[in-house]
Amino acid sequence: MLTKAIALFKKDFHSELRTRYAINSLAMFIIVAISVIMFAIGQERISEGLTGGLFWVVIFFTAMSGLSRAFVSEEERGTSLTLQLVAAPSTVFTGKLIFNIILVFCMNTIIALLYAALFESFVINNFGLFLLSFVFGNIGLAISSTIIAAIIAKAGAKGTLYPVLSFPILLPLILSSVQLTLFAIDGTSIETAKFELAIVVSYDVIMLTVSYLLFDFIWKD
Amino acid sequence: MVWKIFLFILLAFVSIAGIAFPIVENPQAWYQFPNIPGLEQNARIIFFHVPTAWLTVLAFFMSTVFSFKYLKRKDLDDDLKAYASAQLGMTFCILATVTGAVWAKFAWGSFWSWDPRQTSIFALLLIYGALFALRSSIEGEEKRATLSAVYSIIAFVTVPFFIFVMPRIMKGLHPGSAEDSSAGPVVNFQMNSSMLLIFFLSLIAFTILYFWIWRISYKSLIIKENINKQLIRG
């Protein structure tokens, strides 16, 4: 099953390299979003708490602009029926999930680097905690946006519907991740932040289970 | 018929009792409520606001149960039951949000202050809104039923997180919050037995009301679907 899923991921990866649609639009979106924030701030120096929140604002909207491609492109090209013939639903979901996880990690690393370079107050004091929350937050973001992308694709690729459906599902994750980023900026120890970390990890596990259970119903027409 | 009269009498009694029974310092008679410091007359909202908030969650739960049933049996009637319950839940959610906000203006001084409970009910409003947006965007009957069932189950799974996440992030003002020591009528049981009696009667009456409206509403939806089908067949 895993070899098939990886083959599926490779297919997506190669078609992405050929068109570079998601990469280009995501990169441009990150630049646009950050420059809007920079223009809004102007010469003022903003507090640490605000940068932590703005960091997740950019991550959320970037994810919403690019991650629905995974399933929407299949519906647009009319290849989803072929995919249903060659692979089991769980395999398809695994392949798409791997692709989205890698995309989220690339995108968020770029956002984090840009933030560190452009915002004076975005200084991480507890790097270990930031890395932990970053990894688990990204995985959760990828899982939820992949399953919602599958729903959106079947609903007729309504672009505006994607953030509307994703936001309530992602809200617990975003709230705890904002809190964890603030802790990392303040330099709080991992011991103090373990409650929030536990929430993010359990969110990942629960969403992964629910997604695998329900994906069959979405995928089969 | 009998239980409809019973429900009418129960709701009328709860409304009159909740609004008119006097709040005194040392309740002696059975119809007197104790004075809860910090809340005083504002405490009366518990008889009407808490049942609506309870129904919001109950309706969401019933909607998820019937979504689950739909996915198991693929019976479109189950989908209509889930939809009817979600519609009712949205109504009660708006009622709970508005009554809560008006109460907050008098108790806390502002309509909205991102208290954990306020944020949770806001998230529920968003989930209900997203569910209706999804439903209205899909043409096919079965596809609409399947996708909205899947979405409501995913949304239901995330709800417990709010209970744990919110109080850690925001300071609680709501009666019954973790940090709240003075005005926690539900948690500390500062209510006397008559207040508790009216409160639970109100909960029971509202729950019966919900099931009654829900039954009428899904029956009318099913009849509407049948008429539509007959019209299409000509």
XYZ file of C-alpha atoms in Angstrom:
455
model
C 0.000 0.000 0.000
C 2.799 2.368 0.952
C 4.712 1.787 -2.290
C 1.546 2.612 -4.229
C 1.005 5.723 -2.138
C 4.581 6.819 -2.782
C 4.090 6.184 -6.510
C 1.017 8.401 -6.328
C 3.011 11.061 -4.512
C 5.688 10.882 -7.208
C 3.029 11.362 -9.886
C 1.789 14.496 -8.122
C 5.341 15.679 -7.563
C 6.277 15.331 -11.244
C 3.112 16.997 -12.510
C 3.736 19.785 -10.003
C 7.325 20.220 -11.275
C 6.035 20.375 -14.821
C 3.488 23.142 -14.246
C 4.834 24.637 -10.986
C 1.339 26.003 -10.392
C 1.067 25.400 -6.627
C 4.682 26.377 -5.884
C 4.507 29.621 -7.846
C 1.140 30.704 -6.510
C 2.099 29.824 -2.929
C 5.402 31.698 -3.153
C 3.713 34.759 -4.607
C 0.954 34.560 -2.024
C 3.476 34.487 0.830
C 5.266 37.559 -0.560
C 2.002 39.433 -1.104
C 0.615 38.608 2.340
C 3.806 39.536 4.185
C 4.243 42.771 2.248
C 0.651 43.773 3.035
C 1.426 43.267 6.722
C 4.691 45.218 6.399
C 2.882 48.124 4.703
C 0.178 48.089 7.381
C 2.760 48.215 10.164
C 4.867 50.936 8.523
C 7.551 52.290 10.817
C 5.968 51.098 14.020
C 7.544 48.426 16.132
C 4.977 45.759 16.969
C 4.960 43.595 20.074
C 6.150 39.968 20.244
C 2.616 38.753 20.898
C 1.308 40.340 17.732
C 4.039 38.863 15.486
C 3.246 35.377 16.803
C -0.399 35.865 15.858
C 0.391 37.431 12.463
C 2.706 34.501 11.730
C -0.272 32.126 11.917
C -2.523 34.490 9.964
C -0.130 34.265 7.020
C 0.227 30.484 7.417
C -3.549 29.968 7.499
C -4.316 32.038 4.423
C -1.387 30.655 2.435
C -2.557 27.128 3.222
C -6.079 28.072 2.151
C -4.821 29.471 -1.149
C -2.787 26.466 -2.248
C -3.604 23.203 -0.495
C -6.935 22.504 -2.169
C -5.029 21.850 -5.443
C -4.298 18.247 -4.414
C -7.836 17.050 -5.137
C -9.250 19.915 -7.197
C -6.661 19.320 -9.948
C -7.767 15.672 -10.251
C -11.379 16.743 -10.718
C -10.419 19.480 -13.189
C -8.370 17.121 -15.355
C -11.050 14.446 -15.048
C -8.537 11.928 -13.746
C -10.274 11.075 -10.490
C -12.201 8.164 -12.008
C -8.967 6.563 -13.261
C -7.458 7.053 -9.840
C -10.445 5.275 -8.301
C -9.770 2.306 -10.567
C -6.046 1.945 -9.887
C -5.851 2.538 -6.145
C -7.777 1.986 -2.907
C -9.197 5.157 -1.282
C -6.809 5.010 1.672
C -3.838 4.780 -0.711
C -5.021 7.855 -2.614
C -5.422 9.747 0.648
C -1.952 8.723 1.840
C -0.369 9.886 -1.413
C -2.136 13.235 -1.336
C -1.368 13.647 2.363
C 2.370 13.098 1.840
C 2.332 15.679 -0.952
C 0.478 18.227 1.174
C 2.653 17.641 4.255
C 5.792 18.338 2.194
C 4.172 21.392 0.620
C 3.122 22.734 4.060
C 6.610 22.179 5.475
C 8.301 24.008 2.565
C 5.805 26.855 2.693
C 5.964 27.332 6.471
C 9.755 27.136 6.577
C 9.906 29.955 4.027
C 7.354 31.979 6.024
C 9.313 31.432 9.259
C 12.609 32.439 7.623
C 11.041 35.565 6.089
C 9.498 36.469 9.441
C 12.807 36.037 11.235
C 14.507 38.256 8.649
C 11.850 40.976 8.358
C 10.374 41.365 11.846
C 12.647 42.580 14.593
C 10.373 41.312 17.340
C 10.097 37.781 15.915
C 12.911 36.314 17.987
C 12.569 32.703 19.096
C 14.011 32.201 22.576
C 13.099 28.542 23.003
C 13.977 27.002 19.652
C 13.237 23.405 20.680
C 9.668 24.251 21.648
C 9.171 26.228 18.444
C 10.412 23.305 16.366
C 8.126 20.825 18.155
C 5.036 23.011 17.784
C 6.012 23.828 14.187
C 6.280 20.146 13.211
C 3.054 18.996 14.889
C 1.154 22.124 13.852
C 2.168 21.620 10.213
C 1.127 17.970 10.230
C -2.277 18.889 11.690
C -2.717 21.679 9.166
C -1.871 19.311 6.302
C -4.249 16.561 7.498
C -7.268 18.852 7.989
C -6.738 20.772 4.772
C -6.323 17.547 2.775
C -9.623 16.056 3.951
C -11.484 19.360 3.446
C -9.878 19.652 -0.007
C -11.363 16.252 -0.864
C -14.835 17.497 0.172
C -14.382 20.730 -1.805
C -13.251 18.902 -4.935
C -16.369 16.703 -4.872
C -18.569 19.737 -4.170
C -17.540 21.238 -7.524
C -14.291 23.053 -6.652
C -15.811 26.090 -5.006
C -12.754 28.197 -4.200
C -14.419 30.506 -1.707
C -15.892 27.605 0.235
C -12.480 26.185 1.179
C -11.486 28.672 3.920
C -15.101 28.769 5.147
C -15.146 25.011 5.715
C -11.577 24.761 6.999
C -11.582 27.560 9.548
C -13.882 25.999 12.191
C -12.036 22.674 11.846
C -8.603 24.305 12.142
C -9.583 26.717 14.932
C -8.459 24.529 17.893
C -5.138 23.862 16.154
C -4.548 27.520 15.263
C -5.422 28.756 18.761
C -3.029 26.322 20.457
C -0.316 26.910 17.855
C -0.518 30.689 18.334
C -0.188 30.089 22.065
C 2.801 27.774 21.539
C 4.512 30.300 19.253
C 4.041 32.955 21.933
C 5.569 30.578 24.507
C 8.528 29.956 22.178
C 9.056 33.702 21.691
C 8.844 34.304 25.437
C 11.276 31.457 26.080
C 8.904 29.366 28.210
C 10.154 25.868 29.014
C 8.683 22.814 27.280
C 7.539 21.586 30.702
C 5.134 24.548 31.047
C 3.871 24.247 27.486
C 3.267 20.505 27.508
C -0.520 20.887 27.846
C -0.739 22.807 24.558
C 1.678 20.392 22.899
C -0.505 17.490 24.029
C -3.546 19.206 22.493
C -1.796 19.686 19.149
C -0.553 16.080 19.084
C -3.965 14.646 20.006
C -5.576 16.881 17.373
C -3.221 15.374 14.774
C -3.995 11.813 15.837
C -7.779 12.318 15.983
C -7.989 14.135 12.648
C -5.815 11.482 10.979
C -8.075 8.690 12.242
C -11.304 10.468 11.299
C -9.930 11.352 7.866
C -8.997 7.754 7.053
C -12.375 6.528 8.311
C -14.410 9.033 6.311
C -12.365 9.383 3.132
C -13.985 6.272 1.596
C -17.388 7.967 1.651
C -16.093 11.136 -0.007
C -14.012 9.420 -2.637
C -16.504 6.815 -3.896
C -19.138 8.422 -6.061
C -52.533 16.028 22.405
C -52.211 15.598 26.173
C -48.478 16.100 26.166
C -48.800 19.257 24.073
C -51.041 20.761 26.789
C -48.567 19.475 29.380
C -45.695 21.157 27.521
C -47.672 24.402 27.273
C -48.379 24.427 31.015
C -44.762 23.528 31.805
C -43.315 26.285 29.581
C -45.822 28.845 30.884
C -44.969 27.932 34.478
C -41.225 28.083 33.827
C -41.500 31.469 32.108
C -43.653 33.002 34.847
C -41.576 31.494 37.639
C -38.271 32.444 36.055
C -39.258 36.051 35.522
C -41.586 36.811 38.430
C -40.400 34.877 41.489
C -38.722 37.312 43.885
C -35.019 37.201 44.688
C -34.477 37.706 48.450
C -31.551 37.594 50.869
C -32.802 34.641 52.956
C -35.351 32.574 51.043
C -38.066 31.158 53.340
C -41.017 30.299 51.081
C -40.665 27.766 48.268
C -41.104 30.417 45.551
C -38.215 32.637 46.640
C -34.796 32.576 44.984
C -31.564 33.230 46.896
C -29.530 36.331 46.132
C -26.277 35.336 44.423
C -23.658 38.041 45.035
C -22.387 39.596 41.812
C -25.358 38.445 39.760
C -28.526 39.540 41.598
C -31.398 39.983 39.117
C -29.110 39.016 36.227
C -29.184 35.442 37.541
C -32.653 34.947 36.021
C -31.130 34.391 32.577
C -30.119 30.892 33.629
C -33.699 29.673 33.106
C -33.727 30.687 29.436
C -30.155 31.091 28.203
C -28.706 27.819 29.470
C -31.480 25.660 27.891
C -30.936 27.335 24.493
C -27.183 26.717 24.735
C -27.869 23.103 25.771
C -30.188 22.661 22.774
C -27.515 24.059 20.443
C -25.189 21.248 21.486
C -27.967 18.618 21.579
C -29.130 19.552 18.065
C -25.552 19.336 16.787
C -25.164 15.947 18.452
C -28.436 14.628 16.956
C -27.405 15.976 13.560
C -24.113 14.067 13.811
C -25.880 10.883 14.949
C -28.188 10.977 11.925
C -25.289 11.875 9.599
C -23.567 8.759 10.876
C -26.757 6.752 10.307
C -26.981 8.107 6.772
C -23.427 7.005 5.969
C -24.270 3.546 7.312
C -27.649 2.962 5.682
C -27.730 5.500 2.801
C -31.331 6.394 3.613
C -32.078 9.953 2.475
C -34.634 10.397 5.276
C -31.766 10.246 7.783
C -30.051 13.073 5.932
C -33.215 15.183 6.122
C -33.449 14.461 9.860
C -29.844 15.595 10.311
C -30.532 18.703 8.226
C -33.680 19.572 10.208
C -31.751 19.187 13.451
C -28.940 21.421 12.165
C -31.474 24.093 11.173
C -32.957 24.039 14.671
C -29.494 24.052 16.200
C -28.581 27.153 14.189
C -31.731 28.912 15.462
C -30.965 28.064 19.083
C -27.300 28.951 18.569
C -28.256 32.450 17.419
C -30.692 32.748 20.345
C -28.046 31.657 22.850
C -25.441 34.021 21.354
C -27.799 37.020 21.353
C -29.273 36.438 24.812
C -25.770 35.838 26.151
C -24.436 39.024 24.546
C -27.308 41.144 25.897
C -26.781 39.653 29.360
C -23.034 40.293 29.094
C -23.719 43.990 28.407
C -25.365 44.273 31.830
C -23.195 41.831 33.754
C -19.732 42.489 32.267
C -20.234 45.890 30.616
C -19.727 44.906 26.986
C -21.612 42.812 24.457
C -18.630 40.746 23.410
C -15.386 40.053 25.248
C -14.069 36.752 23.762
C -14.778 34.816 26.903
C -14.086 31.056 26.388
C -17.811 30.262 26.247
C -18.425 33.106 23.804
C -15.595 31.877 21.596
C -16.935 28.314 21.735
C -20.445 29.350 20.708
C -18.915 31.498 17.962
C -17.069 28.419 16.677
C -20.353 26.475 16.715
C -22.014 29.272 14.739
C -19.177 29.069 12.190
C -19.559 25.286 11.918
C -23.318 25.552 11.359
C -22.767 28.340 8.803
C -20.149 26.286 6.943
C -22.478 23.277 6.917
C -25.280 25.283 5.289
C -22.861 26.893 2.816
C -21.661 23.407 1.831
C -25.210 22.070 1.472
C -26.345 24.950 -0.712
C -23.348 24.569 -3.038
C -24.014 20.939 -4.075
C -26.651 19.994 -6.639
C -26.979 16.223 -6.415
C -29.134 14.898 -3.570
C -26.984 11.935 -2.551
C -23.698 13.745 -2.979
C -24.996 16.603 -0.839
C -26.136 14.180 1.843
C -22.816 12.292 1.902
C -20.527 15.328 1.906
C -22.482 17.228 4.543
C -22.641 14.083 6.706
C -18.870 13.690 6.466
C -18.302 17.348 7.245
C -20.584 17.372 10.276
C -18.809 14.318 11.718
C -15.380 15.946 11.225
C -16.666 19.149 12.816
C -18.172 17.260 15.742
C -14.853 15.598 16.483
C -13.114 18.976 16.913
C -15.708 20.338 19.365
C -14.262 18.686 22.516
C -10.998 20.551 21.909
C -12.683 23.867 22.567
C -13.589 22.709 26.075
C -9.892 22.117 26.859
C -8.210 24.776 24.721
C -10.318 27.843 25.459
C -9.952 28.190 29.250
C -6.153 27.971 28.928
C -5.962 30.767 26.371
C -8.620 33.198 27.531
C -9.641 34.385 30.953
C -13.072 33.159 31.923
C -15.782 35.616 32.931
C -18.696 33.274 32.454
C -20.423 31.920 35.575
C -19.088 28.427 36.119
C -15.624 29.103 34.656
C -12.570 27.613 36.301
C -11.235 30.866 37.792
C -14.651 32.087 38.783
C -15.156 31.860 42.534
C -17.880 34.366 43.359
C -20.567 33.836 40.747
C -20.666 30.189 39.822
C -24.268 29.153 40.310
C -24.016 25.953 38.330
C -20.722 24.678 39.627
C -20.875 25.741 43.271
C -24.599 25.186 43.636
C -25.348 28.531 45.166
C -28.836 28.028 43.834
C -31.387 26.803 46.340
C -33.659 23.854 45.693
C -36.511 25.932 44.196
C -34.140 27.608 41.741
C -32.700 24.223 40.786
C -36.207 22.818 40.339
C -37.250 25.617 37.960
C -33.908 25.315 36.127
C -34.271 21.588 35.505
C -37.970 21.953 34.626
C -36.934 24.562 32.085
C -34.273 22.217 30.653
C -36.843 19.419 30.342
C -39.449 21.709 28.767
C -36.985 23.090 26.221
C -35.773 19.583 25.345
C -39.356 18.397 24.710
C -39.943 21.530 22.641
C -36.850 20.726 20.561
C -37.937 17.166 19.814
C -41.424 18.363 18.920
C -40.250 21.060 16.462
C -37.644 18.691 15.068
C -40.305 16.042 14.314
C -42.571 18.558 12.561
C -39.638 20.023 10.656
C -38.196 16.764 9.280
C -41.669 15.466 8.427
C -42.352 18.612 6.412
C -38.963 18.266 4.684
C -39.707 14.648 3.751
C -43.162 15.595 2.420
C -41.602 18.420 0.413
C -39.078 16.011 -1.141
C -41.858 13.562 -2.055
C -43.948 16.296 -3.702
C -40.882 17.442 -5.650
C -40.279 13.904 -6.886
C -43.911 13.540 -7.961
C -43.775 16.860 -9.807
C -40.606 15.813 -11.646
C -42.200 12.518 -12.678
C -45.163 14.516 -13.939
